[in-house]
Amino acid sequence: MKPERRLADLRAVLKRRSLSGLLVPRADEHLNEYIPASADRLRWLTGFTGSAGLAIVLADRAAVFTDGRYQLQIRAEVDAALFELRHAIDEPADAWLAEALKPGDRLGYDPWLHAEEALAKLRRAVERAGAALVPVEPNPVDEVWTDRPPAPASPVVPHSAVFSGEEAAAKRVRIGEAVARAGAAATVLTAPESIAWLLNIRGDDVPYNPVALAFALLGADGQVTLFLDPTRIDPATRAHLGNGVTVEPRAALAPALDRLGAARAAVLVDPRTAPAWFAERLRASGARVLAEPDPVALPKAIKNTVEQAGARAAHRRDAVAVCRFLAWLERAAPAGGLTEIAAAERLRALRAEGERFRGESFPAISGAGPNGAIIHYRVSEATNRPLAPGELYLIDSGAQYLDGTTDVTRTVLIGETAGELVEMRDRYTRVLKGHIAIATLRWPRGVAGPHVETMARRALWDVGLDYDHGTGHGVGSYLSVHEGPTGLSRAALPIPLAPGMILSNEPGFYAPGRWGIRLENLLLVVDAPFAGAARPFLGFETLTLVPFDRRLIDPELLTVPERSWIDAYHARVAHEVGPLLDPADRMWLASACRPL
């Protein structure tokens, strides 16, 4: 079915249901970043394949909103004759609605696909226009999506405390006590990553994230009711969950919330991450909803010593694969014939040879030349480009291992020369300077990611340049590669960085239509005391062990401490990874890690 037919059919459904329009977010019932194919209504309707976006369909207008990462991609994937293409920050949806709606309009939303906090902003805009925002079930898109894939239902499996570092029973008690301190009888858990961490379980329902799609209620006493199809849990997993966990089918969820309402219980619901349906249902049944953050999110982000050790081990194995890939790339690419897809497949195959590998942590961003300037580019057969000599190649990829999750980006020069080499080296070195500024930072306890993120941009700002994405995100432990609640971003919550958190460090620069540069390592927050400090300080330990492309570094732009950091980092890479490589790749690594 062509996009114009899909849009027309949806409008016909809206008219029959007396709706003036509909919000169509890229979201599932858990508000995940990575969602199953059965929930990707935005892609089905518009063709947009990015991980963040919102469509608004009215009778005579429609628009798609996404952030700076996808501005080039959306223009390539979505028909601008059908949808207005908007920047979600510069041209936000609430402003569009306030202008586009008319008095008396009824704009529908699926309460399973929007968080209350996000809805509140849209509701204000809708009401300013004299219109109404109304919940609709079932979702109107599902009436016209006739070939919708089935929902996933993978087996739920235990995740050993050998890797998690803490038994699930202890976690349940610990988080239950936090719920009690908040004055609640229970908390709603809607994020599959939170449930996976709390119960030490994993699944395969969502691409790249080892989670099972489920909901849960955690009581202040540490007891949990897990809502998913009980047939997905075999006897071994049932025994792993223990007597403190009750498994109920999804149909039991609404009655369970109604019972909390009948008891006039206070229930924690995260207004930022939980679908609005939960708070709406609880209030309607008589419960008192406490709008508080998911109580699992912060403890999950602070890795214990076992998880930290696992992260180091996983990154060392990952480095072996990435270094083998870069050595192969340097030998193979200049000869020609190598494509973005072939390169990404080669890297995945090398990772798959490693111990405890369970898959990629996200679709590899394998961008050659101008495709590297598309920040979250996803290669396809239609866009697959050769890696041509003289061009830059950006590869952003990661893996899931039983003991850790990785994410690394390197930008390399294909061949030895490039017509734009002077400009490329300038931009590359400025991005590297920003990377070093974050990697070497020490800060007093209490400082949050948004407070320090701008340091990564200084060298670019000095010459009037910038990049349109955050500098870093949290990373899970054999869980989501994009993990809250912290991040190195102007948009991140001001939650203080704490020892045990793992974050990415990935400044970049993008020249649309020409090339892109991004340099990413993962960092572990650690205590960093030093003589004379008036209060406790923290710093970063770099986990990623992969060399930067020396050909793209301009030493004249670096300070002495910056050059020293690069040389020390490369010496560490050669020392830790070199002995794990075969002789030919070890020679390549030794050359790649030569002092500047």
Coordinates of C-alpha atoms in Angstrom, one line a residue:
M1 CA 0.0 0.0 0.0
K2 CA 1.4 3.4 -1.0
P3 CA 1.9 6.1 1.7
E4 CA -0.8 8.3 0.2
R5 CA -3.3 5.4 0.4
R6 CA -2.4 4.7 4.0
L7 CA -2.8 8.3 4.9
A8 CA -6.2 8.5 3.2
D9 CA -7.4 5.3 4.8
L10 CA -6.4 6.6 8.3
R11 CA -8.2 9.9 7.7
A12 CA -11.3 7.9 6.8
V13 CA -11.1 6.0 10.1
L14 CA -10.7 9.3 12.0
K15 CA -13.7 10.8 10.3
R16 CA -15.8 7.8 11.2
R17 CA -14.7 8.1 14.8
S18 CA -15.5 11.8 14.9
L19 CA -11.8 12.7 15.4
S20 CA -10.2 15.8 13.8
G21 CA -6.7 14.2 13.9
L22 CA -4.4 11.8 15.6
L23 CA -1.0 11.7 17.3
V24 CA 1.2 8.9 15.9
P25 CA 4.4 8.6 17.9
R26 CA 7.2 6.1 17.3
A27 CA 6.5 4.2 20.4
D28 CA 5.2 0.9 21.8
E29 CA 3.3 0.3 25.0
H30 CA 6.6 0.5 27.0
L31 CA 7.8 3.8 25.4
N32 CA 10.9 2.0 24.3
E33 CA 13.5 3.4 21.9
Y34 CA 13.8 0.1 20.1
I35 CA 10.4 -1.4 19.4
P36 CA 9.1 -4.5 17.8
A37 CA 7.9 -4.3 14.2
S38 CA 4.3 -4.8 15.4
A39 CA 4.5 -1.4 17.2
D40 CA 6.2 0.7 14.5
R41 CA 3.1 2.6 13.4
L42 CA 5.1 5.7 12.5
R43 CA 7.2 3.7 10.0
W44 CA 4.2 2.0 8.5
L45 CA 2.4 5.3 8.0
T46 CA 5.3 7.6 6.9
G47 CA 8.3 5.5 5.9
F48 CA 10.5 7.1 8.5
T49 CA 12.8 4.5 10.1
G50 CA 14.5 6.6 12.8
S51 CA 14.3 5.9 16.5
A52 CA 12.5 9.1 17.6
G53 CA 9.7 10.9 15.9
L54 CA 6.0 11.9 16.0
A55 CA 3.5 12.3 13.2
I56 CA 0.4 14.4 13.5
V57 CA -2.4 13.7 11.0
L58 CA -5.3 16.2 10.6
A59 CA -8.0 16.1 7.9
D60 CA -6.1 18.6 5.7
R61 CA -2.6 18.7 7.0
A62 CA 0.0 16.3 8.4
A63 CA 3.5 16.7 9.8
V64 CA 6.4 14.6 11.0
F65 CA 8.7 15.8 13.8
T66 CA 12.1 14.5 14.7
D67 CA 15.3 15.8 16.3
G68 CA 18.6 16.9 14.8
R69 CA 20.0 13.4 14.5
Y70 CA 17.5 12.6 11.7
Q71 CA 17.0 15.8 9.7
L72 CA 18.8 14.5 6.7
Q73 CA 17.3 11.0 7.0
I74 CA 13.7 12.2 7.3
R75 CA 14.0 14.1 4.0
A76 CA 15.2 11.0 2.3
E77 CA 12.5 8.7 3.7
V78 CA 9.3 10.7 4.0
D79 CA 7.3 12.2 1.1
A80 CA 7.3 16.0 1.7
A81 CA 4.2 16.2 -0.5
L82 CA 2.2 14.3 2.2
F83 CA 3.9 15.4 5.4
E84 CA 5.5 18.7 6.5
L85 CA 8.9 17.8 7.8
R86 CA 9.8 19.6 11.1
H87 CA 12.7 19.8 13.5
A88 CA 11.3 18.7 16.9
I89 CA 13.4 21.3 18.8
D90 CA 13.3 24.3 16.5
E91 CA 9.7 23.7 15.3
P92 CA 8.1 21.8 18.1
A93 CA 4.8 19.9 17.8
D94 CA 3.0 22.0 20.4
A95 CA 3.6 25.2 18.4
W96 CA 2.4 23.4 15.2
L97 CA -0.8 22.2 16.9
A98 CA -1.5 25.6 18.4
E99 CA -1.5 27.0 14.9
A100 CA -3.1 24.1 12.9
L101 CA -6.0 23.2 15.1
K102 CA -9.4 24.9 15.0
P103 CA -11.8 25.5 17.9
G104 CA -13.9 22.4 18.5
D105 CA -11.4 20.0 17.0
R106 CA -10.9 16.6 18.7
L107 CA -7.3 15.4 18.5
G108 CA -7.0 11.7 19.4
Y109 CA -4.1 10.0 21.2
D110 CA -3.5 6.4 22.2
P111 CA -2.9 6.5 26.0
W112 CA -0.6 3.5 25.8
L113 CA 1.8 5.4 23.5
H114 CA 2.4 8.7 25.4
A115 CA 3.8 9.6 28.8
E116 CA 1.8 12.0 30.9
E117 CA 4.5 14.6 31.0
A118 CA 4.9 14.7 27.3
L119 CA 1.1 14.8 26.9
A120 CA 0.8 17.8 29.2
K121 CA 2.7 20.1 26.9
L122 CA 0.7 19.0 23.9
R123 CA -2.6 19.3 25.8
R124 CA -1.8 22.9 26.7
A125 CA -1.2 23.7 23.0
V126 CA -4.4 21.9 22.0
E127 CA -6.5 23.8 24.5
R128 CA -5.0 27.1 23.5
A129 CA -6.4 26.4 20.1
G130 CA -9.9 25.8 21.6
A131 CA -9.6 22.1 20.8
A132 CA -9.6 18.9 22.9
L133 CA -7.1 16.1 23.3
V134 CA -9.0 12.9 23.7
P135 CA -7.9 9.3 24.5
V136 CA -8.8 6.7 21.8
E137 CA -8.7 2.9 22.1
P138 CA -8.2 0.9 20.0
N139 CA -5.5 2.8 18.0
P140 CA -7.0 4.0 14.7
V141 CA -3.8 3.1 12.8
D142 CA -4.4 -0.6 13.7
E143 CA -7.7 -0.5 11.8
V144 CA -6.0 0.1 8.5
W145 CA -2.7 -1.7 9.1
T146 CA -4.0 -5.0 7.8
D147 CA -0.6 -6.7 7.5
R148 CA 0.6 -5.9 10.9
P149 CA 3.3 -8.3 12.2
P150 CA 2.5 -10.4 15.2
A151 CA 3.7 -9.3 18.6
P152 CA 6.9 -10.9 19.9
A153 CA 6.8 -13.6 22.5
S154 CA 10.4 -14.9 23.2
P155 CA 11.2 -17.2 26.1
V156 CA 12.1 -15.4 29.3
V157 CA 15.5 -16.6 30.6
P158 CA 17.4 -16.1 33.9
H159 CA 20.4 -13.8 34.0
S160 CA 22.9 -15.2 36.4
A161 CA 24.1 -13.2 39.5
V162 CA 27.6 -14.2 38.2
F163 CA 27.0 -11.3 35.8
S164 CA 24.5 -9.1 37.6
G165 CA 26.4 -9.1 40.9
E166 CA 23.3 -9.1 43.0
E167 CA 20.5 -11.6 43.5
A168 CA 17.0 -10.6 42.4
A169 CA 15.5 -11.1 45.9
A170 CA 17.9 -8.6 47.4
K171 CA 17.1 -6.1 44.6
R172 CA 13.4 -6.5 45.2
V173 CA 13.7 -5.8 48.9
R174 CA 16.0 -2.8 48.3
I175 CA 13.8 -1.1 45.7
G176 CA 10.7 -2.0 47.8
E177 CA 12.1 -0.1 50.7
A178 CA 12.6 2.9 48.4
V179 CA 8.9 2.7 47.4
A180 CA 7.9 2.6 51.1
R181 CA 10.1 5.6 51.9
A182 CA 8.3 7.5 49.1
G183 CA 5.0 6.8 50.9
A184 CA 3.6 4.4 48.4
A185 CA 2.2 0.9 48.6
A186 CA 3.5 -0.1 45.2
T187 CA 5.1 1.2 42.0
V188 CA 4.2 0.5 38.4
L189 CA 7.1 -0.7 36.3
T190 CA 6.6 -0.3 32.6
A191 CA 10.2 -0.2 31.2
P192 CA 11.3 -3.7 30.2
E193 CA 14.9 -2.8 31.2
S194 CA 13.8 -2.0 34.7
I195 CA 12.0 -5.3 35.0
A196 CA 14.9 -7.2 33.5
W197 CA 17.4 -5.7 35.9
L198 CA 15.1 -6.1 39.0
L199 CA 14.3 -9.8 38.4
N200 CA 17.6 -10.8 36.7
I201 CA 15.8 -12.0 33.6
R202 CA 16.4 -11.4 29.9
G203 CA 14.5 -12.0 26.7
D204 CA 14.6 -11.4 22.9
D205 CA 11.4 -9.5 22.2
V206 CA 13.1 -6.3 21.0
P207 CA 15.9 -6.0 18.4
Y208 CA 19.2 -5.2 20.0
N209 CA 17.9 -5.1 23.6
P210 CA 17.9 -8.4 25.6
V211 CA 14.5 -7.8 27.3
A212 CA 11.0 -9.4 27.5
L213 CA 8.1 -7.0 27.0
A214 CA 6.2 -7.1 30.3
F215 CA 4.7 -4.9 33.0
A216 CA 5.1 -5.3 36.7
L217 CA 3.9 -4.1 40.1
L218 CA 6.5 -4.0 42.8
G219 CA 5.1 -3.7 46.3
A220 CA 6.7 -1.9 49.2
D221 CA 7.2 -5.4 50.7
G222 CA 9.4 -6.4 47.7
Q223 CA 6.8 -8.7 46.3
V224 CA 6.3 -8.5 42.5
T225 CA 3.5 -9.3 40.1
L226 CA 4.9 -9.8 36.6
F227 CA 2.4 -9.4 33.8
L228 CA 3.1 -11.5 30.6
D229 CA 2.0 -14.7 29.1
P230 CA 3.0 -17.4 31.7
T231 CA 3.7 -19.9 29.0
R232 CA 6.8 -17.9 28.2
I233 CA 8.4 -18.9 31.5
D234 CA 9.7 -22.5 31.7
P235 CA 10.2 -24.3 35.1
A236 CA 13.9 -23.2 35.4
T237 CA 13.0 -19.5 35.0
R238 CA 10.0 -20.0 37.3
A239 CA 12.3 -21.4 40.0
H240 CA 14.8 -18.6 39.4
L241 CA 12.0 -16.0 40.0
G242 CA 11.2 -17.5 43.4
N243 CA 8.2 -17.3 45.7
G244 CA 8.4 -13.5 45.8
V245 CA 7.2 -13.1 42.2
T246 CA 3.8 -13.9 40.9
V247 CA 3.3 -14.3 37.1
E248 CA -0.1 -13.3 35.7
P249 CA -1.3 -12.9 32.1
R250 CA -1.5 -9.4 30.6
A251 CA -5.3 -9.5 31.0
A252 CA -4.9 -9.4 34.8
L253 CA -3.1 -6.0 34.7
A254 CA -6.2 -3.7 34.7
P255 CA -8.0 -5.6 37.5
A256 CA -4.8 -5.4 39.6
L257 CA -4.7 -1.7 39.2
D258 CA -8.4 -1.5 40.0
R259 CA -7.8 -3.4 43.3
L260 CA -5.1 -0.8 44.2
G261 CA -7.7 1.9 43.5
A262 CA -10.3 0.2 45.6
A263 CA -7.9 0.1 48.5
R264 CA -7.2 3.9 48.0
A265 CA -3.5 3.0 47.7
A266 CA -0.8 5.4 46.9
V267 CA 1.1 4.2 43.7
L268 CA 4.3 5.5 42.2
V269 CA 4.0 6.1 38.4
D270 CA 6.8 7.7 36.4
P271 CA 5.2 10.6 34.5
R272 CA 8.2 10.7 32.0
T273 CA 8.4 7.0 31.1
A274 CA 5.1 5.3 31.9
P275 CA 2.3 5.3 29.4
A276 CA -0.5 7.7 30.5
W277 CA -2.9 4.8 30.6
F278 CA -1.6 3.7 33.9
A279 CA -2.1 6.9 35.8
E280 CA -5.5 7.4 34.1
R281 CA -6.6 3.9 35.1
L282 CA -5.4 4.2 38.7
R283 CA -7.0 7.6 39.3
A284 CA -10.3 6.4 37.8
S285 CA -10.3 3.5 40.2
G286 CA -9.6 5.6 43.2
A287 CA -5.9 5.3 43.7
R288 CA -3.6 8.2 44.6
V289 CA -0.9 8.5 41.9
L290 CA 2.5 9.8 43.1
A291 CA 4.3 11.2 40.1
E292 CA 7.9 10.0 40.8
P293 CA 10.8 8.6 38.8
D294 CA 11.0 4.9 38.1
P295 CA 12.7 3.7 41.4
V296 CA 14.7 1.2 39.5
A297 CA 16.2 3.6 36.9
L298 CA 19.0 5.1 39.1
P299 CA 20.1 1.9 41.0
K300 CA 20.2 0.2 37.6
A301 CA 22.5 2.9 36.2
I302 CA 24.9 2.6 39.1
K303 CA 26.8 -0.6 38.2
N304 CA 28.1 -2.7 41.1
T305 CA 31.7 -4.0 41.2
V306 CA 30.8 -7.2 39.4
E307 CA 29.1 -5.3 36.6
Q308 CA 32.0 -2.9 36.4
A309 CA 34.5 -5.8 36.1
G310 CA 32.2 -7.3 33.4
A311 CA 32.2 -4.1 31.5
R312 CA 36.0 -3.9 31.4
A313 CA 36.2 -7.6 30.3
A314 CA 33.5 -7.1 27.6
H315 CA 35.2 -4.0 26.2
R316 CA 38.5 -5.8 26.1
R317 CA 37.0 -8.6 24.0
D318 CA 35.1 -6.0 21.9
A319 CA 38.4 -4.1 21.3
V320 CA 39.9 -7.3 19.8
A321 CA 37.1 -7.5 17.3
V322 CA 37.2 -3.8 16.4
C323 CA 41.0 -3.7 16.1
R324 CA 40.9 -6.8 13.9
F325 CA 38.2 -5.0 11.8
L326 CA 40.2 -1.8 11.4
A327 CA 43.3 -3.7 10.5
W328 CA 41.4 -5.6 7.8
L329 CA 39.7 -2.4 6.6
E330 CA 43.1 -0.7 6.1
R331 CA 44.2 -3.6 4.0
A332 CA 41.0 -4.2 2.0
A333 CA 39.3 -0.8 1.5
P334 CA 41.9 1.0 -0.7
A335 CA 41.6 -1.8 -3.3
G336 CA 38.0 -0.9 -3.9
G337 CA 34.9 -3.0 -4.0
L338 CA 34.1 -2.8 -0.3
T339 CA 30.7 -1.4 0.6
E340 CA 29.1 -0.1 3.8
I341 CA 27.0 -3.2 4.2
A342 CA 30.0 -5.5 3.6
A343 CA 32.1 -3.6 6.2
A344 CA 29.3 -3.7 8.8
E345 CA 28.8 -7.4 8.2
R346 CA 32.5 -8.1 8.6
L347 CA 32.6 -6.3 12.0
R348 CA 29.6 -8.2 13.3
A349 CA 31.2 -11.5 12.2
L350 CA 34.4 -10.7 14.1
R351 CA 32.4 -9.8 17.2
A352 CA 30.5 -13.0 17.0
E353 CA 33.7 -15.0 17.4
G354 CA 34.1 -13.5 20.9
E355 CA 33.2 -15.2 24.1
R356 CA 29.7 -14.3 25.6
F357 CA 28.6 -12.4 22.5
R358 CA 24.8 -12.2 22.2
G359 CA 24.3 -9.8 19.3
E360 CA 24.7 -6.2 18.3
S361 CA 23.6 -3.5 20.7
F362 CA 22.1 -1.4 17.9
P363 CA 22.1 -1.4 14.1
A364 CA 25.6 -0.4 13.0
I365 CA 25.9 3.1 11.5
S366 CA 28.2 2.4 8.6
G367 CA 28.5 5.6 6.6
A368 CA 31.0 6.3 3.8
G369 CA 31.5 9.8 2.4
P370 CA 28.3 11.9 2.5
N371 CA 26.4 9.1 4.3
G372 CA 28.7 9.6 7.3
A373 CA 27.1 13.1 7.7
I374 CA 23.7 11.5 8.4
I375 CA 24.0 11.3 12.2
H376 CA 21.9 8.2 12.7
Y377 CA 22.3 6.8 9.2
R378 CA 21.1 3.2 8.6
V379 CA 22.5 1.6 5.5
S380 CA 20.2 -0.2 3.2
E381 CA 20.5 -1.9 -0.2
A382 CA 19.2 1.3 -1.7
T383 CA 21.8 3.6 0.0
N384 CA 24.7 1.2 0.2
R385 CA 27.8 3.1 -0.9
P386 CA 31.3 1.9 -1.7
L387 CA 34.2 2.9 0.6
A388 CA 36.1 5.1 -1.8
P389 CA 39.8 6.1 -1.4
G390 CA 40.1 9.7 -0.3
E391 CA 36.8 9.6 1.7
L392 CA 36.1 9.4 5.4
Y393 CA 34.3 6.3 6.7
L394 CA 32.3 6.5 10.0
I395 CA 31.5 3.2 11.8
D396 CA 29.4 3.5 15.0
S397 CA 28.6 0.0 16.4
G398 CA 28.3 -2.0 19.5
A399 CA 27.6 -5.4 21.0
Q400 CA 25.7 -7.2 23.7
Y401 CA 27.8 -9.6 25.8
L402 CA 26.5 -11.5 28.9
D403 CA 28.8 -9.3 31.0
G404 CA 28.4 -5.9 29.3
T405 CA 27.2 -3.7 26.6
T406 CA 29.6 -1.8 24.2
D407 CA 29.3 1.2 21.9
V408 CA 32.2 2.6 19.9
T409 CA 32.6 5.0 17.0
R410 CA 35.7 5.6 14.9
T411 CA 36.1 7.7 11.8
V412 CA 38.9 6.7 9.4
L413 CA 40.4 7.9 6.2
I414 CA 40.1 5.4 3.3
G415 CA 43.5 5.2 1.6
E416 CA 46.3 7.7 2.4
T417 CA 45.2 11.0 0.7
A418 CA 42.1 13.1 0.3
G419 CA 41.4 16.3 -1.5
E420 CA 39.9 17.8 1.6
L421 CA 42.5 16.4 4.0
V422 CA 43.4 19.8 5.6
E423 CA 39.8 20.5 6.5
M424 CA 39.1 17.0 7.5
R425 CA 42.1 16.9 9.9
D426 CA 41.1 20.3 11.4
R427 CA 37.6 19.1 12.1
Y428 CA 38.7 15.6 13.3
T429 CA 41.2 17.1 15.7
R430 CA 38.7 19.6 17.1
V431 CA 36.3 16.7 17.7
L432 CA 39.1 14.8 19.4
K433 CA 39.9 17.7 21.6
G434 CA 36.3 17.7 22.8
H435 CA 36.5 14.0 23.4
I436 CA 39.7 14.5 25.5
A437 CA 38.1 17.3 27.4
I438 CA 35.4 15.0 28.7
A439 CA 37.7 11.9 29.2
T440 CA 40.1 13.9 31.4
L441 CA 37.5 15.9 33.3
R442 CA 37.4 15.8 37.1
W443 CA 34.5 17.4 38.9
P444 CA 33.1 17.7 42.4
R445 CA 30.3 15.3 43.5
G446 CA 26.9 16.7 42.7
V447 CA 27.6 17.8 39.2
A448 CA 25.3 16.5 36.5
G449 CA 25.8 15.7 32.8
P450 CA 24.2 18.9 31.4
H451 CA 26.7 20.9 33.6
V452 CA 29.8 19.5 31.8
E453 CA 28.5 18.6 28.3
T454 CA 29.5 21.9 26.7
M455 CA 33.2 21.2 27.4
A456 CA 33.1 18.8 24.5
R457 CA 32.0 21.6 22.1
R458 CA 34.6 24.2 23.0
A459 CA 37.1 23.5 20.2
L460 CA 34.3 23.6 17.6
W461 CA 32.6 26.6 19.1
D462 CA 36.0 28.5 18.9
V463 CA 35.6 28.4 15.1
G464 CA 31.8 28.8 14.9
L465 CA 31.0 25.1 14.5
D466 CA 28.8 22.7 16.5
Y467 CA 26.9 19.3 16.2
D468 CA 23.2 18.6 16.6
H469 CA 23.1 15.8 19.1
G470 CA 24.0 15.1 22.7
T471 CA 27.6 14.3 23.7
G472 CA 26.8 11.2 25.7
H473 CA 24.2 8.7 27.0
G474 CA 24.0 6.2 29.7
V475 CA 24.7 2.5 28.8
G476 CA 23.3 -0.6 30.5
S477 CA 24.9 -3.8 31.7
Y478 CA 23.8 -6.4 29.1
L479 CA 20.8 -4.1 28.7
S480 CA 19.9 -1.0 26.7
V481 CA 22.8 0.8 24.9
H482 CA 20.8 4.0 25.6
E483 CA 20.1 4.0 29.3
G484 CA 18.7 6.7 31.5
P485 CA 18.3 8.6 33.7
T486 CA 21.7 10.4 33.1
G487 CA 23.4 11.7 30.0
L488 CA 25.9 14.2 28.7
S489 CA 23.5 16.5 27.0
R490 CA 21.8 19.8 27.3
A491 CA 18.5 18.0 27.3
A492 CA 19.5 15.4 30.0
L493 CA 18.0 15.4 33.5
P494 CA 20.2 17.2 36.1
I495 CA 20.8 14.0 38.0
P496 CA 24.3 14.0 39.5
L497 CA 26.9 11.7 38.0
A498 CA 27.8 8.9 40.4
P499 CA 30.5 6.2 40.6
G500 CA 29.5 3.2 38.7
M501 CA 27.6 4.9 35.9
I502 CA 28.7 4.2 32.4
L503 CA 28.3 6.9 29.7
S504 CA 29.3 7.5 26.2
N505 CA 31.6 10.3 25.1
E506 CA 30.9 11.0 21.4
P507 CA 31.3 14.5 20.1
G508 CA 31.1 14.9 16.3
F509 CA 31.1 17.2 13.3
Y510 CA 29.1 16.8 10.1
A511 CA 29.5 18.4 6.7
P512 CA 26.2 17.6 4.9
G513 CA 26.6 16.0 1.5
R514 CA 30.4 15.5 2.1
W515 CA 31.4 13.6 5.2
G516 CA 30.9 13.2 9.0
I517 CA 33.1 12.7 12.0
R518 CA 32.3 11.1 15.3
L519 CA 34.7 9.7 18.0
E520 CA 33.1 7.6 20.8
N521 CA 34.4 5.8 23.8
L522 CA 32.5 4.5 26.8
L523 CA 33.5 5.9 30.2
L524 CA 33.0 4.6 33.7
V525 CA 32.4 7.2 36.5
V526 CA 35.0 6.6 39.3
D527 CA 36.2 8.3 42.5
A528 CA 39.1 10.7 41.6
P529 CA 40.6 12.1 44.8
F530 CA 43.6 14.4 44.5
A531 CA 45.7 16.4 46.9
G532 CA 44.3 19.7 47.9
A533 CA 40.7 19.0 46.8
A534 CA 38.3 20.7 49.1
R535 CA 35.6 18.1 48.6
P536 CA 35.2 14.6 47.0
F537 CA 35.9 14.6 43.2
L538 CA 34.9 12.2 40.5
G539 CA 36.4 11.4 37.1
F540 CA 36.1 9.0 34.2
E541 CA 37.9 5.7 33.4
T542 CA 37.9 5.0 29.7
L543 CA 36.6 1.5 28.9
T544 CA 36.9 1.5 25.1
L545 CA 40.3 0.3 23.8
V546 CA 40.5 1.2 20.1
P547 CA 43.0 3.6 18.4
F548 CA 42.2 6.8 16.7
D549 CA 43.2 7.4 13.1
R550 CA 46.6 9.2 13.4
R551 CA 46.5 10.3 9.8
L552 CA 43.5 12.6 10.7
I553 CA 45.1 14.2 13.8
D554 CA 46.8 17.6 13.5
P555 CA 49.3 17.7 16.4
E556 CA 49.6 21.5 15.9
L557 CA 46.1 21.9 17.1
L558 CA 46.7 19.9 20.3
T559 CA 48.1 21.1 23.6
V560 CA 50.9 19.3 25.3
P561 CA 48.5 17.6 27.8
E562 CA 46.2 16.5 24.9
R563 CA 49.1 15.0 23.0
S564 CA 50.2 13.2 26.2
W565 CA 46.7 11.8 26.7
I566 CA 46.5 10.4 23.2
D567 CA 50.0 8.8 23.4
A568 CA 49.1 7.3 26.8
Y569 CA 45.8 6.0 25.6
H570 CA 47.4 4.5 22.5
A571 CA 50.1 2.9 24.7
R572 CA 47.4 1.4 26.9
V573 CA 45.5 0.0 23.8
A574 CA 48.7 -1.6 22.4
H575 CA 49.5 -3.1 25.8
E576 CA 46.1 -4.5 26.6
V577 CA 44.8 -5.5 23.2
G578 CA 48.0 -6.3 21.3
P579 CA 48.8 -9.6 23.0
L580 CA 45.3 -10.8 22.1
L581 CA 45.8 -10.3 18.3
D582 CA 47.5 -12.5 15.7
P583 CA 50.9 -11.3 14.5
A584 CA 49.7 -9.4 11.5
D585 CA 47.0 -7.5 13.3
R586 CA 49.4 -6.9 16.3
M587 CA 51.8 -5.2 13.8
W588 CA 49.0 -3.0 12.5
L589 CA 48.0 -2.1 16.1
A590 CA 51.6 -1.2 17.0
S591 CA 51.8 1.1 14.0
A592 CA 48.4 2.6 14.7
C593 CA 49.4 3.3 18.3
R594 CA 52.7 5.0 17.6
P595 CA 53.3 8.2 19.7
L596 CA 52.4 11.4 18.0

